[in-house]
Amino acid sequence: MLPWQKYTGRMVEIIYGDRSGQFSKRRIVIRFVQPAFIRAYCMERGEVRCFAIDRILAVQPVPSAKRASSASARQRELA
């Protein structure tokens, strides 16, 4: 099992460095884990994205209460 697989189906918060060296904090719901990439729904972008594992600098699970408020906020944006 790949280390990231334990987060499949869960919302986590990551610190991510993109190709240009910019850092961002993202809340994602991990859908699928490959050896080099994670496919996840990004709450900030509102779409499924691929994240290179070697560019993820930190990860922490999001507690249930924060998950609910993130989902509610996203639903309001889409309405």
mmCIF file of C-alpha atoms in Angstrom:
data_model
loop_
_atom_site.group_PDB
_atom_site.id
_atom_site.type_symbol
_atom_site.label_atom_id
_atom_site.label_comp_id
_atom_site.label_asym_id
_atom_site.label_seq_id
_atom_site.Cartn_x
_atom_site.Cartn_y
_atom_site.Cartn_z
ATOM 1 C CA MET A 1 0.000 0.000 0.000
ATOM 2 C CA LEU A 2 1.243 3.479 -0.865
ATOM 3 C CA PRO A 3 1.451 5.834 2.170
ATOM 4 C CA TRP A 4 -1.080 8.270 0.689
ATOM 5 C CA GLN A 5 -3.708 5.562 0.181
ATOM 6 C CA LYS A 6 -4.762 5.820 3.822
ATOM 7 C CA TYR A 7 -6.251 9.229 2.944
ATOM 8 C CA THR A 8 -8.336 7.980 -0.017
ATOM 9 C CA GLY A 9 -11.880 9.318 0.293
ATOM 10 C CA ARG A 10 -10.881 11.775 3.029
ATOM 11 C CA MET A 11 -10.437 15.518 3.008
ATOM 12 C CA VAL A 12 -6.930 16.678 3.796
ATOM 13 C CA GLU A 13 -5.201 20.034 3.806
ATOM 14 C CA ILE A 14 -1.936 20.231 1.892
ATOM 15 C CA ILE A 15 0.807 22.755 1.297
ATOM 16 C CA TYR A 16 1.692 22.446 -2.365
ATOM 17 C CA GLY A 17 4.480 23.951 -4.447
ATOM 18 C CA ASP A 18 3.667 24.331 -8.142
ATOM 19 C CA ARG A 19 6.076 24.166 -11.100
ATOM 20 C CA SER A 20 6.830 27.883 -10.900
ATOM 21 C CA GLY A 21 7.756 27.720 -7.213
ATOM 22 C CA GLN A 22 4.543 29.278 -5.876
ATOM 23 C CA PHE A 23 3.130 27.728 -2.704
ATOM 24 C CA SER A 24 -0.535 27.298 -1.864
ATOM 25 C CA LYS A 25 -2.637 25.756 0.861
ATOM 26 C CA ARG A 26 -5.355 23.484 -0.509
ATOM 27 C CA ARG A 27 -8.160 21.349 0.845
ATOM 28 C CA ILE A 28 -8.539 18.267 -1.283
ATOM 29 C CA VAL A 29 -10.540 15.045 -1.208
ATOM 30 C CA ILE A 30 -8.254 12.266 -2.389
ATOM 31 C CA ARG A 31 -9.857 10.038 -4.994
ATOM 32 C CA PHE A 32 -6.988 7.960 -6.369
ATOM 33 C CA VAL A 33 -3.311 7.481 -5.500
ATOM 34 C CA GLN A 34 -0.594 6.542 -7.986
ATOM 35 C CA PRO A 35 3.119 6.201 -7.183
ATOM 36 C CA ALA A 36 3.926 9.767 -8.320
ATOM 37 C CA PHE A 37 0.546 11.550 -8.414
ATOM 38 C CA ILE A 38 -2.644 12.016 -6.439
ATOM 39 C CA ARG A 39 -5.945 12.631 -8.205
ATOM 40 C CA ALA A 40 -8.189 14.649 -5.909
ATOM 41 C CA TYR A 41 -11.119 17.030 -5.851
ATOM 42 C CA CYS A 42 -9.733 20.468 -4.993
ATOM 43 C CA MET A 43 -12.173 22.491 -2.871
ATOM 44 C CA GLU A 44 -10.528 25.809 -3.870
ATOM 45 C CA ARG A 45 -10.661 25.154 -7.618
ATOM 46 C CA GLY A 46 -13.945 23.253 -7.575
ATOM 47 C CA GLU A 47 -12.640 20.514 -9.842
ATOM 48 C CA VAL A 48 -10.642 17.302 -9.930
ATOM 49 C CA ARG A 49 -6.913 17.977 -10.146
ATOM 50 C CA CYS A 50 -3.684 15.974 -10.215
ATOM 51 C CA PHE A 51 -1.031 16.748 -7.612
ATOM 52 C CA ALA A 52 2.571 15.569 -7.878
ATOM 53 C CA ILE A 53 3.439 13.829 -4.629
ATOM 54 C CA ASP A 54 6.976 15.214 -4.654
ATOM 55 C CA ARG A 55 5.560 18.779 -4.583
ATOM 56 C CA ILE A 56 3.393 18.224 -1.509
ATOM 57 C CA LEU A 57 5.299 19.704 1.415
ATOM 58 C CA ALA A 58 2.828 18.994 4.246
ATOM 59 C CA VAL A 59 -0.441 17.174 4.805
ATOM 60 C CA GLN A 60 -2.947 16.963 7.627
ATOM 61 C CA PRO A 61 -6.432 15.433 7.792
ATOM 62 C CA VAL A 62 -9.286 17.934 8.055
ATOM 63 C CA PRO A 63 -11.525 17.357 11.108
ATOM 64 C CA SER A 64 -15.203 16.580 10.423
ATOM 65 C CA ALA A 65 -16.515 20.026 11.458
ATOM 66 C CA LYS A 66 -14.165 21.821 9.054
ATOM 67 C CA ARG A 67 -15.084 19.394 6.244
ATOM 68 C CA ALA A 68 -18.753 20.250 6.656
ATOM 69 C CA SER A 69 -18.138 24.014 6.590
ATOM 70 C CA SER A 70 -15.918 23.697 3.489
ATOM 71 C CA ALA A 71 -18.561 21.679 1.676
ATOM 72 C CA SER A 72 -21.299 24.170 2.631
ATOM 73 C CA ALA A 73 -19.240 27.108 1.432
ATOM 74 C CA ARG A 74 -18.521 25.391 -1.867
ATOM 75 C CA GLN A 75 -22.217 24.622 -2.398
ATOM 76 C CA ARG A 76 -23.083 28.297 -1.798
ATOM 77 C CA GLU A 77 -20.502 29.324 -4.413
ATOM 78 C CA LEU A 78 -22.037 26.994 -6.989
ATOM 79 C CA ALA A 79 -25.613 28.189 -6.335
#
